PDB file of C-alpha atoms in Angstrom:
ATOM      1  CA  UNK L   1     128.196   3.501 -57.839  1.00 66.00           C
ATOM      2  CA  UNK L   2     127.947   1.867 -54.395  1.00 83.00           C
ATOM      3  CA  UNK L   3     126.353   3.766 -51.547  1.00 87.00           C
ATOM      4  CA  UNK L   4     128.132   4.381 -48.260  1.00 89.00           C
ATOM      5  CA  UNK L   5     124.794   4.273 -46.428  1.00 91.00           C
ATOM      6  CA  UNK L   6     121.238   3.177 -47.109  1.00 95.00           C
ATOM      7  CA  UNK L   7     118.029   4.455 -45.508  1.00 95.00           C
ATOM      8  CA  UNK L   8     115.469   1.696 -44.979  1.00 95.00           C
ATOM      9  CA  UNK L   9     111.946   2.637 -46.063  1.00 94.00           C
ATOM     10  CA  UNK L  10     108.601   0.912 -46.692  1.00 94.00           C
ATOM     11  CA  UNK L  11     109.683  -0.538 -50.069  1.00 96.00           C
ATOM     12  CA  UNK L  12     112.854  -2.175 -48.684  1.00 97.00           C
ATOM     13  CA  UNK L  13     112.393  -5.953 -48.917  1.00 98.00           C
ATOM     14  CA  UNK L  14     115.742  -7.454 -47.931  1.00 98.00           C
ATOM     15  CA  UNK L  15     119.413  -6.791 -47.205  1.00 98.00           C
ATOM     16  CA  UNK L  16     121.699  -9.680 -48.206  1.00 97.00           C
ATOM     17  CA  UNK L  17     125.497 -10.106 -48.117  1.00 97.00           C
ATOM     18  CA  UNK L  18     127.735  -9.873 -51.177  1.00 96.00           C
ATOM     19  CA  UNK L  19     131.420 -10.872 -51.119  1.00 94.00           C
ATOM     20  CA  UNK L  20     133.548  -8.214 -52.828  1.00 92.00           C
ATOM     21  CA  UNK L  21     137.143  -9.525 -52.833  1.00 91.00           C
ATOM     22  CA  UNK L  22     136.909 -10.657 -49.218  1.00 91.00           C
ATOM     23  CA  UNK L  23     134.925  -7.631 -48.049  1.00 94.00           C
ATOM     24  CA  UNK L  24     131.290  -8.312 -47.114  1.00 96.00           C
ATOM     25  CA  UNK L  25     129.014  -5.660 -48.550  1.00 96.00           C
ATOM     26  CA  UNK L  26     125.238  -5.533 -49.088  1.00 97.00           C
ATOM     27  CA  UNK L  27     122.762  -5.945 -51.872  1.00 97.00           C
ATOM     28  CA  UNK L  28     119.430  -4.359 -51.032  1.00 97.00           C
ATOM     29  CA  UNK L  29     116.213  -5.319 -52.748  1.00 97.00           C
ATOM     30  CA  UNK L  30     113.364  -2.865 -53.128  1.00 97.00           C
ATOM     31  CA  UNK L  31     109.822  -3.589 -54.283  1.00 96.00           C
ATOM     32  CA  UNK L  32     110.358  -1.311 -57.296  1.00 93.00           C
ATOM     33  CA  UNK L  33     113.475  -0.836 -59.401  1.00 86.00           C
ATOM     34  CA  UNK L  34     116.827  -2.545 -59.508  1.00 87.00           C
ATOM     35  CA  UNK L  35     118.764  -3.768 -56.488  1.00 89.00           C
ATOM     36  CA  UNK L  36     121.020  -1.322 -54.670  1.00 95.00           C
ATOM     37  CA  UNK L  37     124.608  -1.971 -53.608  1.00 95.00           C
ATOM     38  CA  UNK L  38     125.990  -0.635 -50.347  1.00 96.00           C
ATOM     39  CA  UNK L  39     129.532  -0.830 -48.999  1.00 95.00           C
ATOM     40  CA  UNK L  40     128.343  -1.678 -45.485  1.00 96.00           C
ATOM     41  CA  UNK L  41     127.633  -5.276 -44.524  1.00 97.00           C
ATOM     42  CA  UNK L  42     123.958  -6.116 -43.770  1.00 97.00           C
ATOM     43  CA  UNK L  43     124.384  -5.926 -39.987  1.00 97.00           C
ATOM     44  CA  UNK L  44     125.893  -2.425 -40.267  1.00 97.00           C
ATOM     45  CA  UNK L  45     123.010  -1.277 -42.484  1.00 97.00           C
ATOM     46  CA  UNK L  46     120.548  -2.446 -39.806  1.00 97.00           C
ATOM     47  CA  UNK L  47     122.592  -0.864 -36.982  1.00 96.00           C
ATOM     48  CA  UNK L  48     122.824   2.515 -38.714  1.00 95.00           C
ATOM     49  CA  UNK L  49     119.123   2.540 -39.496  1.00 96.00           C
ATOM     50  CA  UNK L  50     118.281   1.875 -35.854  1.00 94.00           C
ATOM     51  CA  UNK L  51     120.452   4.870 -34.944  1.00 92.00           C
ATOM     52  CA  UNK L  52     118.743   7.053 -37.539  1.00 91.00           C
ATOM     53  CA  UNK L  53     115.459   6.255 -35.753  1.00 87.00           C
ATOM     54  CA  UNK L  54     116.861   7.508 -32.411  1.00 83.00           C
ATOM     55  CA  UNK L  55     117.867   4.167 -30.874  1.00 86.00           C
ATOM     56  CA  UNK L  56     120.911   1.962 -31.009  1.00 92.00           C
ATOM     57  CA  UNK L  57     120.721  -1.588 -32.301  1.00 94.00           C
ATOM     58  CA  UNK L  58     121.302  -3.194 -28.890  1.00 93.00           C
ATOM     59  CA  UNK L  59     118.381  -1.249 -27.382  1.00 93.00           C
ATOM     60  CA  UNK L  60     116.145  -2.495 -30.216  1.00 93.00           C
ATOM     61  CA  UNK L  61     117.293  -6.087 -29.573  1.00 94.00           C
ATOM     62  CA  UNK L  62     116.620  -5.697 -25.859  1.00 94.00           C
ATOM     63  CA  UNK L  63     113.098  -4.429 -26.586  1.00 93.00           C
ATOM     64  CA  UNK L  64     112.489  -7.503 -28.762  1.00 95.00           C
ATOM     65  CA  UNK L  65     113.790  -9.813 -26.031  1.00 95.00           C
ATOM     66  CA  UNK L  66     111.581  -8.124 -23.433  1.00 94.00           C
ATOM     67  CA  UNK L  67     108.455  -8.432 -25.582  1.00 94.00           C
ATOM     68  CA  UNK L  68     109.000 -11.961 -26.916  1.00 94.00           C
ATOM     69  CA  UNK L  69     111.496 -13.829 -24.737  1.00 94.00           C
ATOM     70  CA  UNK L  70     113.528 -14.640 -27.881  1.00 95.00           C
ATOM     71  CA  UNK L  71     117.256 -14.623 -27.132  1.00 92.00           C
ATOM     72  CA  UNK L  72     118.901 -15.956 -30.304  1.00 93.00           C
ATOM     73  CA  UNK L  73     118.865 -14.387 -33.784  1.00 95.00           C
ATOM     74  CA  UNK L  74     116.561 -11.722 -32.425  1.00 96.00           C
ATOM     75  CA  UNK L  75     114.231  -9.911 -34.864  1.00 97.00           C
ATOM     76  CA  UNK L  76     114.219  -6.123 -34.504  1.00 96.00           C
ATOM     77  CA  UNK L  77     111.868  -3.210 -34.973  1.00 95.00           C
ATOM     78  CA  UNK L  78     113.935  -0.613 -36.822  1.00 94.00           C
ATOM     79  CA  UNK L  79     111.673   2.380 -36.149  1.00 89.00           C
ATOM     80  CA  UNK L  80     109.722   3.444 -33.054  1.00 81.00           C
ATOM     81  CA  UNK L  81     106.303   2.782 -34.596  1.00 83.00           C
ATOM     82  CA  UNK L  82     106.637  -0.895 -35.515  1.00 81.00           C
ATOM     83  CA  UNK L  83     106.511  -0.247 -39.270  1.00 86.00           C
ATOM     84  CA  UNK L  84     109.791  -1.974 -40.168  1.00 93.00           C
ATOM     85  CA  UNK L  85     110.297  -5.373 -38.545  1.00 96.00           C
ATOM     86  CA  UNK L  86     113.319  -7.344 -39.807  1.00 97.00           C
ATOM     87  CA  UNK L  87     114.508 -10.841 -39.040  1.00 97.00           C
ATOM     88  CA  UNK L  88     117.920 -12.354 -39.719  1.00 97.00           C
ATOM     89  CA  UNK L  89     119.080 -15.784 -40.856  1.00 96.00           C
ATOM     90  CA  UNK L  90     122.281 -15.999 -38.795  1.00 95.00           C
ATOM     91  CA  UNK L  91     123.788 -14.603 -35.628  1.00 93.00           C
ATOM     92  CA  UNK L  92     124.549 -10.880 -35.811  1.00 92.00           C
ATOM     93  CA  UNK L  93     128.152 -11.771 -34.965  1.00 93.00           C
ATOM     94  CA  UNK L  94     128.430 -13.058 -38.552  1.00 92.00           C
ATOM     95  CA  UNK L  95     128.766 -10.364 -41.215  1.00 92.00           C
ATOM     96  CA  UNK L  96     127.373 -12.713 -43.921  1.00 93.00           C
ATOM     97  CA  UNK L  97     123.898 -12.240 -42.508  1.00 95.00           C
ATOM     98  CA  UNK L  98     120.597 -11.832 -44.371  1.00 97.00           C
ATOM     99  CA  UNK L  99     117.864  -9.486 -43.132  1.00 98.00           C
ATOM    100  CA  UNK L 100     114.255  -9.625 -44.335  1.00 98.00           C
ATOM    101  CA  UNK L 101     111.303  -7.273 -43.924  1.00 97.00           C
ATOM    102  CA  UNK L 102     108.329  -9.423 -42.848  1.00 96.00           C
ATOM    103  CA  UNK L 103     105.940  -7.144 -44.754  1.00 95.00           C
ATOM    104  CA  UNK L 104     107.439  -8.219 -48.086  1.00 97.00           C
ATOM    105  CA  UNK L 105     107.613 -12.009 -47.603  1.00 97.00           C
ATOM    106  CA  UNK L 106     104.902 -13.459 -49.832  1.00 96.00           C
ATOM    107  CA  UNK L 107     105.804 -17.127 -49.371  1.00 97.00           C
ATOM    108  CA  UNK L 108     108.775 -19.463 -48.925  1.00 97.00           C
ATOM    109  CA  UNK L 109     109.464 -23.127 -49.575  1.00 97.00           C
ATOM    110  CA  UNK L 110     112.106 -25.800 -49.260  1.00 97.00           C
ATOM    111  CA  UNK L 111     114.535 -25.912 -52.199  1.00 96.00           C
ATOM    112  CA  UNK L 112     116.992 -28.815 -51.909  1.00 94.00           C
ATOM    113  CA  UNK L 113     118.024 -28.005 -48.346  1.00 95.00           C
ATOM    114  CA  UNK L 114     117.846 -24.248 -48.831  1.00 97.00           C
ATOM    115  CA  UNK L 115     114.887 -21.843 -48.838  1.00 98.00           C
ATOM    116  CA  UNK L 116     113.305 -20.251 -51.890  1.00 98.00           C
ATOM    117  CA  UNK L 117     111.679 -16.942 -50.912  1.00 98.00           C
ATOM    118  CA  UNK L 118     109.030 -15.153 -52.953  1.00 98.00           C
ATOM    119  CA  UNK L 119     108.763 -11.434 -52.238  1.00 97.00           C
ATOM    120  CA  UNK L 120     105.847  -9.039 -52.633  1.00 96.00           C
ATOM    121  CA  UNK L 121     107.029  -7.937 -56.110  1.00 96.00           C
ATOM    122  CA  UNK L 122     107.267 -11.602 -57.275  1.00 96.00           C
ATOM    123  CA  UNK L 123     111.070 -11.600 -57.106  1.00 96.00           C
ATOM    124  CA  UNK L 124     112.522 -14.917 -55.924  1.00 96.00           C
ATOM    125  CA  UNK L 125     115.759 -15.549 -54.065  1.00 96.00           C
ATOM    126  CA  UNK L 126     117.297 -18.801 -52.844  1.00 97.00           C
ATOM    127  CA  UNK L 127     118.736 -18.336 -49.356  1.00 96.00           C
ATOM    128  CA  UNK L 128     121.398 -20.661 -47.953  1.00 95.00           C
ATOM    129  CA  UNK L 129     119.417 -21.649 -44.869  1.00 96.00           C
ATOM    130  CA  UNK L 130     117.158 -24.611 -44.207  1.00 97.00           C
ATOM    131  CA  UNK L 131     113.406 -24.203 -44.535  1.00 97.00           C
ATOM    132  CA  UNK L 132     112.957 -25.083 -40.840  1.00 97.00           C
ATOM    133  CA  UNK L 133     115.387 -22.381 -39.697  1.00 97.00           C
ATOM    134  CA  UNK L 134     113.912 -19.771 -42.035  1.00 97.00           C
ATOM    135  CA  UNK L 135     110.410 -20.642 -40.857  1.00 97.00           C
ATOM    136  CA  UNK L 136     111.457 -20.296 -37.187  1.00 97.00           C
ATOM    137  CA  UNK L 137     112.958 -16.867 -37.840  1.00 97.00           C
ATOM    138  CA  UNK L 138     109.894 -15.732 -39.762  1.00 97.00           C
ATOM    139  CA  UNK L 139     107.578 -16.890 -36.949  1.00 97.00           C
ATOM    140  CA  UNK L 140     109.766 -15.112 -34.380  1.00 97.00           C
ATOM    141  CA  UNK L 141     109.339 -11.872 -36.354  1.00 96.00           C
ATOM    142  CA  UNK L 142     105.564 -12.392 -36.465  1.00 96.00           C
ATOM    143  CA  UNK L 143     105.587 -12.935 -32.699  1.00 96.00           C
ATOM    144  CA  UNK L 144     107.442  -9.648 -32.238  1.00 95.00           C
ATOM    145  CA  UNK L 145     104.933  -7.894 -34.512  1.00 94.00           C
ATOM    146  CA  UNK L 146     102.015  -9.314 -32.501  1.00 94.00           C
ATOM    147  CA  UNK L 147     103.504  -8.575 -29.062  1.00 93.00           C
ATOM    148  CA  UNK L 148     104.494  -5.040 -30.009  1.00 92.00           C
ATOM    149  CA  UNK L 149     101.010  -4.247 -31.312  1.00 90.00           C
ATOM    150  CA  UNK L 150      99.436  -5.897 -28.271  1.00 90.00           C
ATOM    151  CA  UNK L 151     101.456  -3.628 -25.970  1.00 87.00           C
ATOM    152  CA  UNK L 152     100.635  -0.614 -28.126  1.00 83.00           C
ATOM    153  CA  UNK L 153      96.892  -1.357 -27.949  1.00 84.00           C
ATOM    154  CA  UNK L 154      97.027  -1.826 -24.173  1.00 82.00           C
ATOM    155  CA  UNK L 155      98.801   1.468 -23.761  1.00 75.00           C
ATOM    156  CA  UNK L 156      96.425   3.283 -26.103  1.00 73.00           C
ATOM    157  CA  UNK L 157      93.361   1.922 -24.249  1.00 75.00           C
ATOM    158  CA  UNK L 158      94.842   3.079 -20.964  1.00 73.00           C
ATOM    159  CA  UNK L 159      95.529   6.533 -22.374  1.00 69.00           C
ATOM    160  CA  UNK L 160      92.099   6.699 -24.027  1.00 68.00           C
ATOM    161  CA  UNK L 161      90.351   5.905 -20.730  1.00 67.00           C
ATOM    162  CA  UNK L 162      92.292   8.727 -19.091  1.00 66.00           C
ATOM    163  CA  UNK L 163      91.739  11.218 -21.921  1.00 60.00           C
ATOM    164  CA  UNK L 164      88.091  10.677 -22.889  1.00 54.00           C
ATOM    165  CA  UNK L 165      86.183  12.308 -20.066  1.00 51.00           C
ATOM    166  CA  UNK L 166      83.483  13.855 -22.247  1.00 46.00           C
ATOM    167  CA  UNK L 167      80.840  11.962 -24.273  1.00 47.00           C
ATOM    168  CA  UNK L 168      81.255  13.986 -27.467  1.00 49.00           C
ATOM    169  CA  UNK L 169      84.238  15.683 -29.030  1.00 49.00           C
ATOM    170  CA  UNK L 170      84.738  17.787 -32.118  1.00 52.00           C
ATOM    171  CA  UNK L 171      87.103  16.629 -34.844  1.00 54.00           C
ATOM    172  CA  UNK L 172      89.812  19.070 -33.766  1.00 57.00           C
ATOM    173  CA  UNK L 173      89.611  17.925 -30.147  1.00 58.00           C
ATOM    174  CA  UNK L 174      89.780  14.249 -31.167  1.00 55.00           C
ATOM    175  CA  UNK L 175      92.832  14.939 -33.340  1.00 58.00           C
ATOM    176  CA  UNK L 176      94.589  16.651 -30.407  1.00 59.00           C
ATOM    177  CA  UNK L 177      93.806  13.699 -28.127  1.00 54.00           C
ATOM    178  CA  UNK L 178      95.127  11.218 -30.716  1.00 57.00           C
ATOM    179  CA  UNK L 179      98.316  13.258 -31.097  1.00 62.00           C
ATOM    180  CA  UNK L 180      98.777  13.306 -27.316  1.00 60.00           C
ATOM    181  CA  UNK L 181      98.300   9.523 -27.146  1.00 60.00           C
ATOM    182  CA  UNK L 182     100.811   9.041 -29.970  1.00 57.00           C
ATOM    183  CA  UNK L 183     103.503  11.158 -28.264  1.00 62.00           C
ATOM    184  CA  UNK L 184     102.830   9.506 -24.901  1.00 65.00           C
ATOM    185  CA  UNK L 185     103.250   6.069 -26.473  1.00 63.00           C
ATOM    186  CA  UNK L 186     106.572   6.999 -28.063  1.00 64.00           C
ATOM    187  CA  UNK L 187     107.774   8.178 -24.640  1.00 67.00           C
ATOM    188  CA  UNK L 188     106.553   4.884 -23.141  1.00 65.00           C
ATOM    189  CA  UNK L 189     108.492   2.796 -25.718  1.00 66.00           C
ATOM    190  CA  UNK L 190     111.628   4.901 -25.179  1.00 66.00           C
ATOM    191  CA  UNK L 191     111.212   4.363 -21.428  1.00 67.00           C
ATOM    192  CA  UNK L 192     111.068   0.587 -21.903  1.00 62.00           C
ATOM    193  CA  UNK L 193     114.318   0.686 -23.858  1.00 57.00           C
ATOM    194  CA  UNK L 194     116.067   2.958 -21.336  1.00 55.00           C
ATOM    195  CA  UNK L 195     115.133   0.535 -18.532  1.00 53.00           C
ATOM    196  CA  UNK L 196     116.604  -2.373 -20.502  1.00 53.00           C
ATOM    197  CA  UNK L 197     119.875  -0.455 -21.048  1.00 52.00           C
ATOM    198  CA  UNK L 198     120.272   0.305 -17.320  1.00 48.00           C
TER     199      UNK L 198
END
């Protein structure tokens, strides 16, 4: 039975389009088990997952643009913590779009004008996109991953310098400080996205 919605998680490898009598739906690959079918097209799956992580898709795109300067076929961070970074093969105006989790791309190679992708579970798929285009999209996603973590580290160092006023701390105190830094960072990221929306 096809799902009406799908929740992206750490084992989600890809979301690819499937034509069902003229309706574009999704096939979702996970690192373990069989593929999952969803009635939503791949773009809608991504959009709904952004919403389930407290942001809309356009805010996530704007964050990516701010961090990387990329303006076309923008990769997105689905969650607020940078755990799920996905890149697409086509414009998000096209429902026949493929989305890939960079964490599960093992390798990829040219295959007669298309791209053969090997995933973390050794599954292979041939994607109807040139190797050059796929490589560009993959590198854009890596750039987003790097820039996001760079900003996160800068923010954490700033917070740490403000928080650590004493030379020694007990484990409980350190845990409270880390939790404070974490919540402050989430507020900072949300603030970035609100500024982009305004």
